[in-house]
């Protein structure tokens, strides 16, 4: 009758050593132990399984058919155990696992491709799952735990339960219709747009940019005349491309041309003509999030 048995890593290693050496003495020497305890362990294993694993003889042992079959599974068990230990250590160290990353739409064009490429090269065990949404929605999903990390542009003040790290600062530029008289200038003063109709960022969807536009124009001596309001940057571009108005947007977007839109640098050192790109996360996040933050900071600086 079979007995209960605990198939420990040590016991499986002892069994495999005997199957490979086909001799208890040599197996014991290989395992750095005495032969009697090894023989007793194998006997307990056979009693626990209720089968004979070895045929004993004066010159050593031979493996039974049941022993051969069990050896295959024993190796698999040891390999699976080693893989599980390795994986949990890699996950704890941030080298393996899944990370859910949220972002606002325009950031996907400049920062995310570089992050994904660098992560594939330096952290190949990480699987990054992307989700695009508004700044408010991404921040809320990070706060609730639906996302592990969020990339936002100038978010409105974050609650104390979120941490943020700035990793890039961009200038604000004028976005003009392609046939505007100021297109092609090396730079213009914001006051040069005093008489223009503006498409303005929505104060709820893009609160920081909306405030920046108002304050920068105020510093330049005028209040922007609103022709339209848009709740994302693609909406701003659409109005500008229509030729109906101008706008102010992060100048890095010039690297991703939009038909009908031209970008002209703005002169001046006003803090309202700069926009920050930040990463937000919950305090105490997994090591994988910290590794991604270090990665994007390093590659952005480069």
PDB file of C-alpha atoms in Angstrom:
ATOM      1  CA  UNK A   1       0.000   0.000   0.000  1.00  0.00           C
ATOM      2  CA  UNK A   2       1.378   3.411  -0.982  1.00  0.00           C
ATOM      3  CA  UNK A   3       2.282   5.880   1.745  1.00  0.00           C
ATOM      4  CA  UNK A   4       1.963   9.649   1.721  1.00  0.00           C
ATOM      5  CA  UNK A   5       5.168  11.216   0.461  1.00  0.00           C
ATOM      6  CA  UNK A   6       6.481  14.725   0.018  1.00  0.00           C
ATOM      7  CA  UNK A   7       8.204  15.057  -3.346  1.00  0.00           C
ATOM      8  CA  UNK A   8      10.778  17.613  -2.262  1.00  0.00           C
ATOM      9  CA  UNK A   9      13.437  19.028  -4.552  1.00  0.00           C
ATOM     10  CA  UNK A  10      16.082  17.136  -2.580  1.00  0.00           C
ATOM     11  CA  UNK A  11      14.283  13.812  -2.892  1.00  0.00           C
ATOM     12  CA  UNK A  12      13.804  14.223  -6.639  1.00  0.00           C
ATOM     13  CA  UNK A  13      17.478  15.121  -7.043  1.00  0.00           C
ATOM     14  CA  UNK A  14      18.454  11.989  -5.085  1.00  0.00           C
ATOM     15  CA  UNK A  15      16.249   9.801  -7.260  1.00  0.00           C
ATOM     16  CA  UNK A  16      17.656  11.253 -10.492  1.00  0.00           C
ATOM     17  CA  UNK A  17      21.225  10.872  -9.264  1.00  0.00           C
ATOM     18  CA  UNK A  18      20.644   7.147  -8.727  1.00  0.00           C
ATOM     19  CA  UNK A  19      18.962   6.737 -12.129  1.00  0.00           C
ATOM     20  CA  UNK A  20      21.904   8.446 -13.842  1.00  0.00           C
ATOM     21  CA  UNK A  21      24.730   6.787 -11.873  1.00  0.00           C
ATOM     22  CA  UNK A  22      22.970   3.387 -11.594  1.00  0.00           C
ATOM     23  CA  UNK A  23      24.884   2.896  -8.381  1.00  0.00           C
ATOM     24  CA  UNK A  24      23.992   4.025  -4.851  1.00  0.00           C
ATOM     25  CA  UNK A  25      27.595   4.580  -3.820  1.00  0.00           C
ATOM     26  CA  UNK A  26      28.481   6.809  -6.760  1.00  0.00           C
ATOM     27  CA  UNK A  27      25.176   8.662  -6.452  1.00  0.00           C
ATOM     28  CA  UNK A  28      25.812   9.286  -2.740  1.00  0.00           C
ATOM     29  CA  UNK A  29      29.297  10.592  -3.505  1.00  0.00           C
ATOM     30  CA  UNK A  30      27.901  12.903  -6.168  1.00  0.00           C
ATOM     31  CA  UNK A  31      25.333  14.226  -3.692  1.00  0.00           C
ATOM     32  CA  UNK A  32      27.955  14.643  -0.936  1.00  0.00           C
ATOM     33  CA  UNK A  33      26.131  12.298   1.424  1.00  0.00           C
ATOM     34  CA  UNK A  34      26.499   8.809   2.876  1.00  0.00           C
ATOM     35  CA  UNK A  35      25.041   5.801   1.071  1.00  0.00           C
ATOM     36  CA  UNK A  36      22.716   4.440   3.821  1.00  0.00           C
ATOM     37  CA  UNK A  37      20.609   7.634   4.094  1.00  0.00           C
ATOM     38  CA  UNK A  38      20.353   7.735   0.274  1.00  0.00           C
ATOM     39  CA  UNK A  39      19.173   4.103   0.136  1.00  0.00           C
ATOM     40  CA  UNK A  40      16.602   4.831   2.854  1.00  0.00           C
ATOM     41  CA  UNK A  41      15.309   7.903   0.961  1.00  0.00           C
ATOM     42  CA  UNK A  42      14.821   5.864  -2.231  1.00  0.00           C
ATOM     43  CA  UNK A  43      13.054   3.126  -0.286  1.00  0.00           C
ATOM     44  CA  UNK A  44      10.666   5.698   1.234  1.00  0.00           C
ATOM     45  CA  UNK A  45      10.049   7.094  -2.245  1.00  0.00           C
ATOM     46  CA  UNK A  46       9.190   3.629  -3.585  1.00  0.00           C
ATOM     47  CA  UNK A  47       6.874   2.961  -0.652  1.00  0.00           C
ATOM     48  CA  UNK A  48       5.217   6.333  -1.131  1.00  0.00           C
ATOM     49  CA  UNK A  49       4.644   5.732  -4.828  1.00  0.00           C
ATOM     50  CA  UNK A  50       3.721   2.097  -4.325  1.00  0.00           C
ATOM     51  CA  UNK A  51       6.013   0.967  -7.155  1.00  0.00           C
ATOM     52  CA  UNK A  52       9.510  -0.409  -7.583  1.00  0.00           C
ATOM     53  CA  UNK A  53      11.776   2.132  -9.231  1.00  0.00           C
ATOM     54  CA  UNK A  54      15.042   0.141  -9.224  1.00  0.00           C
ATOM     55  CA  UNK A  55      16.178  -3.443  -9.409  1.00  0.00           C
ATOM     56  CA  UNK A  56      19.066  -3.919  -6.994  1.00  0.00           C
ATOM     57  CA  UNK A  57      22.054  -6.128  -7.840  1.00  0.00           C
ATOM     58  CA  UNK A  58      25.605  -6.734  -6.603  1.00  0.00           C
ATOM     59  CA  UNK A  59      27.063  -4.536  -9.346  1.00  0.00           C
ATOM     60  CA  UNK A  60      24.651  -1.654  -8.939  1.00  0.00           C
ATOM     61  CA  UNK A  61      21.044  -0.962  -9.892  1.00  0.00           C
ATOM     62  CA  UNK A  62      18.963  -0.873 -13.044  1.00  0.00           C
ATOM     63  CA  UNK A  63      15.964   1.363 -13.572  1.00  0.00           C
ATOM     64  CA  UNK A  64      12.541  -0.246 -13.971  1.00  0.00           C
ATOM     65  CA  UNK A  65      10.074   0.877 -16.627  1.00  0.00           C
ATOM     66  CA  UNK A  66       8.164   2.712 -13.897  1.00  0.00           C
ATOM     67  CA  UNK A  67      11.421   4.335 -12.792  1.00  0.00           C
ATOM     68  CA  UNK A  68      12.217   5.480 -16.338  1.00  0.00           C
ATOM     69  CA  UNK A  69       8.770   7.048 -16.660  1.00  0.00           C
ATOM     70  CA  UNK A  70       9.035   8.722 -13.264  1.00  0.00           C
ATOM     71  CA  UNK A  71      12.490  10.078 -14.134  1.00  0.00           C
ATOM     72  CA  UNK A  72      11.015  11.996 -17.078  1.00  0.00           C
ATOM     73  CA  UNK A  73       8.391  13.618 -14.843  1.00  0.00           C
ATOM     74  CA  UNK A  74      10.889  14.231 -12.039  1.00  0.00           C
ATOM     75  CA  UNK A  75      13.092  16.230 -14.399  1.00  0.00           C
ATOM     76  CA  UNK A  76      10.072  18.225 -15.535  1.00  0.00           C
ATOM     77  CA  UNK A  77       9.098  18.927 -11.923  1.00  0.00           C
ATOM     78  CA  UNK A  78      12.582  20.157 -11.102  1.00  0.00           C
ATOM     79  CA  UNK A  79      12.726  22.287 -14.248  1.00  0.00           C
ATOM     80  CA  UNK A  80       9.287  23.772 -13.483  1.00  0.00           C
ATOM     81  CA  UNK A  81      10.308  24.480  -9.904  1.00  0.00           C
ATOM     82  CA  UNK A  82      13.517  26.191 -11.021  1.00  0.00           C
ATOM     83  CA  UNK A  83      11.601  28.199 -13.618  1.00  0.00           C
ATOM     84  CA  UNK A  84       9.009  29.272 -11.027  1.00  0.00           C
ATOM     85  CA  UNK A  85      11.720  30.395  -8.596  1.00  0.00           C
ATOM     86  CA  UNK A  86      13.559  32.250 -11.341  1.00  0.00           C
ATOM     87  CA  UNK A  87      10.369  33.926 -12.555  1.00  0.00           C
ATOM     88  CA  UNK A  88       9.227  35.123  -9.127  1.00  0.00           C
ATOM     89  CA  UNK A  89      12.689  36.565  -8.508  1.00  0.00           C
ATOM     90  CA  UNK A  90      12.676  38.270 -11.906  1.00  0.00           C
ATOM     91  CA  UNK A  91       9.194  39.715 -11.279  1.00  0.00           C
ATOM     92  CA  UNK A  92      10.269  40.965  -7.834  1.00  0.00           C
ATOM     93  CA  UNK A  93      13.322  42.605  -9.384  1.00  0.00           C
ATOM     94  CA  UNK A  94      11.285  44.196 -12.199  1.00  0.00           C
ATOM     95  CA  UNK A  95      12.751  42.068 -14.982  1.00  0.00           C
ATOM     96  CA  UNK A  96       9.628  40.081 -15.811  1.00  0.00           C
ATOM     97  CA  UNK A  97       5.853  40.452 -15.716  1.00  0.00           C
ATOM     98  CA  UNK A  98       3.115  42.704 -17.087  1.00  0.00           C
ATOM     99  CA  UNK A  99       2.950  46.490 -16.825  1.00  0.00           C
ATOM    100  CA  UNK A 100      -0.165  48.446 -17.809  1.00  0.00           C
ATOM    101  CA  UNK A 101       0.738  51.865 -19.196  1.00  0.00           C
ATOM    102  CA  UNK A 102      -1.696  54.672 -19.979  1.00  0.00           C
ATOM    103  CA  UNK A 103      -0.970  57.733 -22.095  1.00  0.00           C
ATOM    104  CA  UNK A 104      -2.595  60.720 -23.750  1.00  0.00           C
ATOM    105  CA  UNK A 105      -2.821  60.445 -27.512  1.00  0.00           C
ATOM    106  CA  UNK A 106      -0.095  62.771 -28.780  1.00  0.00           C
ATOM    107  CA  UNK A 107       2.574  61.331 -26.463  1.00  0.00           C
ATOM    108  CA  UNK A 108       2.320  58.060 -28.362  1.00  0.00           C
ATOM    109  CA  UNK A 109       4.036  59.659 -31.361  1.00  0.00           C
ATOM    110  CA  UNK A 110       7.245  60.808 -29.712  1.00  0.00           C
ATOM    111  CA  UNK A 111       7.947  59.188 -26.335  1.00  0.00           C
ATOM    112  CA  UNK A 112       6.239  55.787 -26.390  1.00  0.00           C
ATOM    113  CA  UNK A 113       8.011  54.296 -29.429  1.00  0.00           C
ATOM    114  CA  UNK A 114      11.392  54.996 -27.824  1.00  0.00           C
ATOM    115  CA  UNK A 115      10.249  53.512 -24.516  1.00  0.00           C
ATOM    116  CA  UNK A 116       8.907  50.359 -26.156  1.00  0.00           C
ATOM    117  CA  UNK A 117      12.078  49.890 -28.197  1.00  0.00           C
ATOM    118  CA  UNK A 118      14.367  50.412 -25.190  1.00  0.00           C
ATOM    119  CA  UNK A 119      12.263  48.091 -23.008  1.00  0.00           C
ATOM    120  CA  UNK A 120      12.390  45.365 -25.663  1.00  0.00           C
ATOM    121  CA  UNK A 121      16.184  45.637 -25.735  1.00  0.00           C
ATOM    122  CA  UNK A 122      16.929  46.078 -22.028  1.00  0.00           C
ATOM    123  CA  UNK A 123      13.919  44.487 -20.289  1.00  0.00           C
ATOM    124  CA  UNK A 124      12.765  41.761 -22.709  1.00  0.00           C
ATOM    125  CA  UNK A 125      10.878  39.894 -19.982  1.00  0.00           C
ATOM    126  CA  UNK A 126       8.446  42.773 -19.449  1.00  0.00           C
ATOM    127  CA  UNK A 127       5.168  42.824 -21.351  1.00  0.00           C
ATOM    128  CA  UNK A 128       3.834  46.383 -21.718  1.00  0.00           C
ATOM    129  CA  UNK A 129       0.096  46.800 -22.307  1.00  0.00           C
ATOM    130  CA  UNK A 130      -0.936  50.240 -23.604  1.00  0.00           C
ATOM    131  CA  UNK A 131      -4.149  52.198 -23.024  1.00  0.00           C
ATOM    132  CA  UNK A 132      -4.871  55.621 -24.541  1.00  0.00           C
ATOM    133  CA  UNK A 133      -7.252  58.071 -22.840  1.00  0.00           C
ATOM    134  CA  UNK A 134      -7.572  61.648 -21.612  1.00  0.00           C
ATOM    135  CA  UNK A 135      -5.252  63.010 -18.925  1.00  0.00           C
ATOM    136  CA  UNK A 136      -8.017  62.948 -16.324  1.00  0.00           C
ATOM    137  CA  UNK A 137      -9.017  59.373 -17.189  1.00  0.00           C
ATOM    138  CA  UNK A 138      -5.422  58.090 -17.184  1.00  0.00           C
ATOM    139  CA  UNK A 139      -4.735  59.684 -13.787  1.00  0.00           C
ATOM    140  CA  UNK A 140      -7.940  58.165 -12.360  1.00  0.00           C
ATOM    141  CA  UNK A 141      -7.070  54.704 -13.718  1.00  0.00           C
ATOM    142  CA  UNK A 142      -3.595  54.877 -12.190  1.00  0.00           C
ATOM    143  CA  UNK A 143      -5.135  55.927  -8.886  1.00  0.00           C
ATOM    144  CA  UNK A 144      -7.629  53.035  -8.922  1.00  0.00           C
ATOM    145  CA  UNK A 145      -5.002  50.459  -9.861  1.00  0.00           C
ATOM    146  CA  UNK A 146      -6.344  49.755 -13.348  1.00  0.00           C
ATOM    147  CA  UNK A 147      -3.070  51.119 -14.739  1.00  0.00           C
ATOM    148  CA  UNK A 148       0.418  50.867 -13.258  1.00  0.00           C
ATOM    149  CA  UNK A 149       1.906  53.921 -14.941  1.00  0.00           C
ATOM    150  CA  UNK A 150       0.592  56.928 -16.855  1.00  0.00           C
ATOM    151  CA  UNK A 151       2.270  59.431 -19.150  1.00  0.00           C
ATOM    152  CA  UNK A 152       0.615  62.844 -19.192  1.00  0.00           C
ATOM    153  CA  UNK A 153       1.358  66.316 -20.466  1.00  0.00           C
ATOM    154  CA  UNK A 154       1.068  69.036 -17.804  1.00  0.00           C
ATOM    155  CA  UNK A 155      -1.605  67.319 -15.698  1.00  0.00           C
ATOM    156  CA  UNK A 156      -3.783  69.384 -13.404  1.00  0.00           C
ATOM    157  CA  UNK A 157      -2.706  69.193  -9.737  1.00  0.00           C
ATOM    158  CA  UNK A 158      -2.561  65.529  -8.722  1.00  0.00           C
ATOM    159  CA  UNK A 159      -3.955  64.179  -5.466  1.00  0.00           C
ATOM    160  CA  UNK A 160      -1.572  63.130  -2.705  1.00  0.00           C
ATOM    161  CA  UNK A 161      -2.108  59.429  -3.453  1.00  0.00           C
ATOM    162  CA  UNK A 162      -0.241  59.745  -6.755  1.00  0.00           C
ATOM    163  CA  UNK A 163       3.456  60.350  -7.338  1.00  0.00           C
ATOM    164  CA  UNK A 164       4.763  62.128 -10.421  1.00  0.00           C
ATOM    165  CA  UNK A 165       8.105  62.495 -12.143  1.00  0.00           C
ATOM    166  CA  UNK A 166       8.853  65.065 -14.822  1.00  0.00           C
ATOM    167  CA  UNK A 167      11.007  63.654 -17.596  1.00  0.00           C
ATOM    168  CA  UNK A 168      10.756  66.224 -20.393  1.00  0.00           C
ATOM    169  CA  UNK A 169      10.017  69.927 -20.884  1.00  0.00           C
ATOM    170  CA  UNK A 170       8.866  71.276 -24.236  1.00  0.00           C
ATOM    171  CA  UNK A 171       8.392  74.787 -25.560  1.00  0.00           C
ATOM    172  CA  UNK A 172       5.024  76.038 -26.707  1.00  0.00           C
ATOM    173  CA  UNK A 173       4.843  77.006 -30.399  1.00  0.00           C
ATOM    174  CA  UNK A 174       2.280  78.681 -32.594  1.00  0.00           C
ATOM    175  CA  UNK A 175       0.266  76.349 -34.797  1.00  0.00           C
ATOM    176  CA  UNK A 176      -0.814  78.255 -37.919  1.00  0.00           C
ATOM    177  CA  UNK A 177      -2.721  77.437 -41.091  1.00  0.00           C
ATOM    178  CA  UNK A 178      -0.249  76.448 -43.793  1.00  0.00           C
ATOM    179  CA  UNK A 179      -0.918  79.588 -45.872  1.00  0.00           C
ATOM    180  CA  UNK A 180      -0.687  82.040 -42.943  1.00  0.00           C
ATOM    181  CA  UNK A 181       1.590  85.068 -43.646  1.00  0.00           C
ATOM    182  CA  UNK A 182       3.783  84.282 -40.608  1.00  0.00           C
ATOM    183  CA  UNK A 183       4.598  80.743 -41.732  1.00  0.00           C
ATOM    184  CA  UNK A 184       8.291  80.414 -42.461  1.00  0.00           C
ATOM    185  CA  UNK A 185       9.416  82.988 -39.898  1.00  0.00           C
ATOM    186  CA  UNK A 186      12.345  81.981 -37.685  1.00  0.00           C
ATOM    187  CA  UNK A 187      10.311  83.073 -34.694  1.00  0.00           C
ATOM    188  CA  UNK A 188       7.481  85.394 -33.746  1.00  0.00           C
ATOM    189  CA  UNK A 189       6.306  87.232 -30.656  1.00  0.00           C
ATOM    190  CA  UNK A 190       3.034  85.990 -29.218  1.00  0.00           C
ATOM    191  CA  UNK A 191       1.743  89.559 -29.558  1.00  0.00           C
ATOM    192  CA  UNK A 192       1.954  89.095 -33.349  1.00  0.00           C
ATOM    193  CA  UNK A 193      -1.169  86.894 -33.012  1.00  0.00           C
ATOM    194  CA  UNK A 194      -3.170  89.574 -31.205  1.00  0.00           C
ATOM    195  CA  UNK A 195      -5.678  90.011 -34.025  1.00  0.00           C
ATOM    196  CA  UNK A 196      -6.145  86.287 -34.780  1.00  0.00           C
ATOM    197  CA  UNK A 197      -9.034  83.993 -33.977  1.00  0.00           C
ATOM    198  CA  UNK A 198      -7.905  81.116 -31.703  1.00  0.00           C
ATOM    199  CA  UNK A 199      -9.028  77.564 -31.190  1.00  0.00           C
ATOM    200  CA  UNK A 200      -8.538  77.223 -27.435  1.00  0.00           C
ATOM    201  CA  UNK A 201      -7.936  74.103 -25.299  1.00  0.00           C
ATOM    202  CA  UNK A 202     -10.964  73.053 -23.299  1.00  0.00           C
ATOM    203  CA  UNK A 203     -10.465  74.091 -19.664  1.00  0.00           C
ATOM    204  CA  UNK A 204     -11.824  70.789 -18.349  1.00  0.00           C
ATOM    205  CA  UNK A 205     -10.101  68.327 -20.696  1.00  0.00           C
ATOM    206  CA  UNK A 206      -6.808  70.260 -21.045  1.00  0.00           C
ATOM    207  CA  UNK A 207      -6.766  72.458 -17.928  1.00  0.00           C
ATOM    208  CA  UNK A 208      -3.052  73.211 -17.751  1.00  0.00           C
ATOM    209  CA  UNK A 209      -2.624  74.060 -21.437  1.00  0.00           C
ATOM    210  CA  UNK A 210      -5.827  76.144 -21.343  1.00  0.00           C
ATOM    211  CA  UNK A 211      -4.460  78.144 -18.413  1.00  0.00           C
ATOM    212  CA  UNK A 212      -1.055  78.517 -20.062  1.00  0.00           C
ATOM    213  CA  UNK A 213      -2.563  79.941 -23.235  1.00  0.00           C
ATOM    214  CA  UNK A 214      -4.576  82.509 -21.296  1.00  0.00           C
ATOM    215  CA  UNK A 215      -1.658  83.556 -19.075  1.00  0.00           C
ATOM    216  CA  UNK A 216       0.871  83.718 -21.914  1.00  0.00           C
ATOM    217  CA  UNK A 217      -1.464  85.851 -24.027  1.00  0.00           C
ATOM    218  CA  UNK A 218      -2.181  88.070 -21.018  1.00  0.00           C
ATOM    219  CA  UNK A 219       1.575  88.601 -20.555  1.00  0.00           C
ATOM    220  CA  UNK A 220       1.745  89.518 -24.246  1.00  0.00           C
ATOM    221  CA  UNK A 221      -0.909  92.184 -23.688  1.00  0.00           C
ATOM    222  CA  UNK A 222      -4.104  90.659 -25.102  1.00  0.00           C
ATOM    223  CA  UNK A 223      -6.892  88.189 -24.481  1.00  0.00           C
ATOM    224  CA  UNK A 224      -7.115  85.450 -27.128  1.00  0.00           C
ATOM    225  CA  UNK A 225     -10.259  85.758 -29.239  1.00  0.00           C
ATOM    226  CA  UNK A 226     -11.982  82.387 -29.178  1.00  0.00           C
ATOM    227  CA  UNK A 227     -13.325  81.021 -32.449  1.00  0.00           C
ATOM    228  CA  UNK A 228     -13.618  77.430 -31.175  1.00  0.00           C
ATOM    229  CA  UNK A 229     -12.746  75.121 -28.270  1.00  0.00           C
ATOM    230  CA  UNK A 230     -11.272  71.610 -28.549  1.00  0.00           C
ATOM    231  CA  UNK A 231     -10.901  68.958 -25.869  1.00  0.00           C
ATOM    232  CA  UNK A 232      -7.751  67.349 -27.297  1.00  0.00           C
ATOM    233  CA  UNK A 233      -4.748  68.282 -29.431  1.00  0.00           C
ATOM    234  CA  UNK A 234      -6.054  66.549 -32.532  1.00  0.00           C
ATOM    235  CA  UNK A 235      -9.111  68.788 -32.344  1.00  0.00           C
ATOM    236  CA  UNK A 236      -6.882  71.848 -32.130  1.00  0.00           C
ATOM    237  CA  UNK A 237      -5.039  70.706 -35.250  1.00  0.00           C
ATOM    238  CA  UNK A 238      -8.268  70.145 -37.158  1.00  0.00           C
ATOM    239  CA  UNK A 239      -9.429  73.702 -36.584  1.00  0.00           C
ATOM    240  CA  UNK A 240      -6.034  75.134 -37.491  1.00  0.00           C
ATOM    241  CA  UNK A 241      -5.847  73.007 -40.645  1.00  0.00           C
ATOM    242  CA  UNK A 242      -9.260  74.329 -41.676  1.00  0.00           C
ATOM    243  CA  UNK A 243      -7.709  77.793 -41.935  1.00  0.00           C
ATOM    244  CA  UNK A 244     -10.248  79.259 -39.496  1.00  0.00           C
ATOM    245  CA  UNK A 245      -7.921  80.020 -36.581  1.00  0.00           C
ATOM    246  CA  UNK A 246      -4.550  79.621 -34.904  1.00  0.00           C
ATOM    247  CA  UNK A 247      -3.531  77.854 -31.716  1.00  0.00           C
ATOM    248  CA  UNK A 248      -0.681  77.205 -29.276  1.00  0.00           C
ATOM    249  CA  UNK A 249       0.678  73.666 -28.923  1.00  0.00           C
ATOM    250  CA  UNK A 250       3.830  71.874 -27.706  1.00  0.00           C
ATOM    251  CA  UNK A 251       6.495  72.479 -30.351  1.00  0.00           C
ATOM    252  CA  UNK A 252       7.690  68.855 -30.300  1.00  0.00           C
ATOM    253  CA  UNK A 253       4.616  68.106 -32.405  1.00  0.00           C
ATOM    254  CA  UNK A 254       6.364  69.684 -35.380  1.00  0.00           C
ATOM    255  CA  UNK A 255       8.131  66.322 -35.765  1.00  0.00           C
ATOM    256  CA  UNK A 256       4.776  64.805 -36.741  1.00  0.00           C
ATOM    257  CA  UNK A 257       3.404  66.948 -39.575  1.00  0.00           C
ATOM    258  CA  UNK A 258      -0.339  67.472 -39.861  1.00  0.00           C
ATOM    259  CA  UNK A 259      -1.545  68.431 -43.355  1.00  0.00           C
ATOM    260  CA  UNK A 260      -2.509  72.090 -43.438  1.00  0.00           C
ATOM    261  CA  UNK A 261      -0.698  73.001 -40.189  1.00  0.00           C
ATOM    262  CA  UNK A 262       2.644  74.791 -39.795  1.00  0.00           C
ATOM    263  CA  UNK A 263       4.564  75.418 -36.575  1.00  0.00           C
ATOM    264  CA  UNK A 264       6.390  78.645 -35.803  1.00  0.00           C
ATOM    265  CA  UNK A 265       8.605  79.096 -32.692  1.00  0.00           C
ATOM    266  CA  UNK A 266       7.564  81.706 -30.142  1.00  0.00           C
ATOM    267  CA  UNK A 267      10.136  84.151 -28.787  1.00  0.00           C
ATOM    268  CA  UNK A 268      10.217  84.981 -25.089  1.00  0.00           C
ATOM    269  CA  UNK A 269      11.161  83.334 -21.801  1.00  0.00           C
ATOM    270  CA  UNK A 270       7.757  83.182 -20.139  1.00  0.00           C
ATOM    271  CA  UNK A 271       7.228  80.042 -17.986  1.00  0.00           C
ATOM    272  CA  UNK A 272       3.809  79.856 -19.591  1.00  0.00           C
ATOM    273  CA  UNK A 273       5.493  78.991 -22.874  1.00  0.00           C
ATOM    274  CA  UNK A 274       6.772  75.674 -21.535  1.00  0.00           C
ATOM    275  CA  UNK A 275       4.948  72.377 -21.069  1.00  0.00           C
ATOM    276  CA  UNK A 276       6.072  69.425 -18.957  1.00  0.00           C
ATOM    277  CA  UNK A 277       5.681  65.728 -19.739  1.00  0.00           C
ATOM    278  CA  UNK A 278       5.297  63.674 -16.560  1.00  0.00           C
ATOM    279  CA  UNK A 279       4.912  60.070 -15.471  1.00  0.00           C
ATOM    280  CA  UNK A 280       2.407  59.339 -12.705  1.00  0.00           C
ATOM    281  CA  UNK A 281       2.120  56.236 -10.537  1.00  0.00           C
ATOM    282  CA  UNK A 282       0.984  55.087  -7.126  1.00  0.00           C
ATOM    283  CA  UNK A 283       3.536  55.143  -4.282  1.00  0.00           C
ATOM    284  CA  UNK A 284       5.025  51.732  -3.544  1.00  0.00           C
ATOM    285  CA  UNK A 285       4.651  50.380  -7.074  1.00  0.00           C
ATOM    286  CA  UNK A 286       6.352  47.225  -8.335  1.00  0.00           C
ATOM    287  CA  UNK A 287      10.009  47.327  -9.268  1.00  0.00           C
ATOM    288  CA  UNK A 288       9.084  46.965 -12.955  1.00  0.00           C
ATOM    289  CA  UNK A 289       7.512  50.450 -12.899  1.00  0.00           C
ATOM    290  CA  UNK A 290      10.677  51.936 -11.412  1.00  0.00           C
ATOM    291  CA  UNK A 291      12.759  50.235 -14.092  1.00  0.00           C
ATOM    292  CA  UNK A 292      10.562  51.749 -16.823  1.00  0.00           C
ATOM    293  CA  UNK A 293      10.828  55.182 -15.220  1.00  0.00           C
ATOM    294  CA  UNK A 294      14.612  54.911 -15.124  1.00  0.00           C
ATOM    295  CA  UNK A 295      14.603  53.702 -18.716  1.00  0.00           C
ATOM    296  CA  UNK A 296      12.560  56.565 -20.163  1.00  0.00           C
ATOM    297  CA  UNK A 297      14.444  59.165 -18.096  1.00  0.00           C
ATOM    298  CA  UNK A 298      17.762  57.853 -19.364  1.00  0.00           C
ATOM    299  CA  UNK A 299      16.698  57.672 -23.000  1.00  0.00           C
ATOM    300  CA  UNK A 300      14.919  61.053 -22.893  1.00  0.00           C
ATOM    301  CA  UNK A 301      18.057  62.662 -21.469  1.00  0.00           C
ATOM    302  CA  UNK A 302      20.128  61.013 -24.176  1.00  0.00           C
TER     303      UNK A 302
END
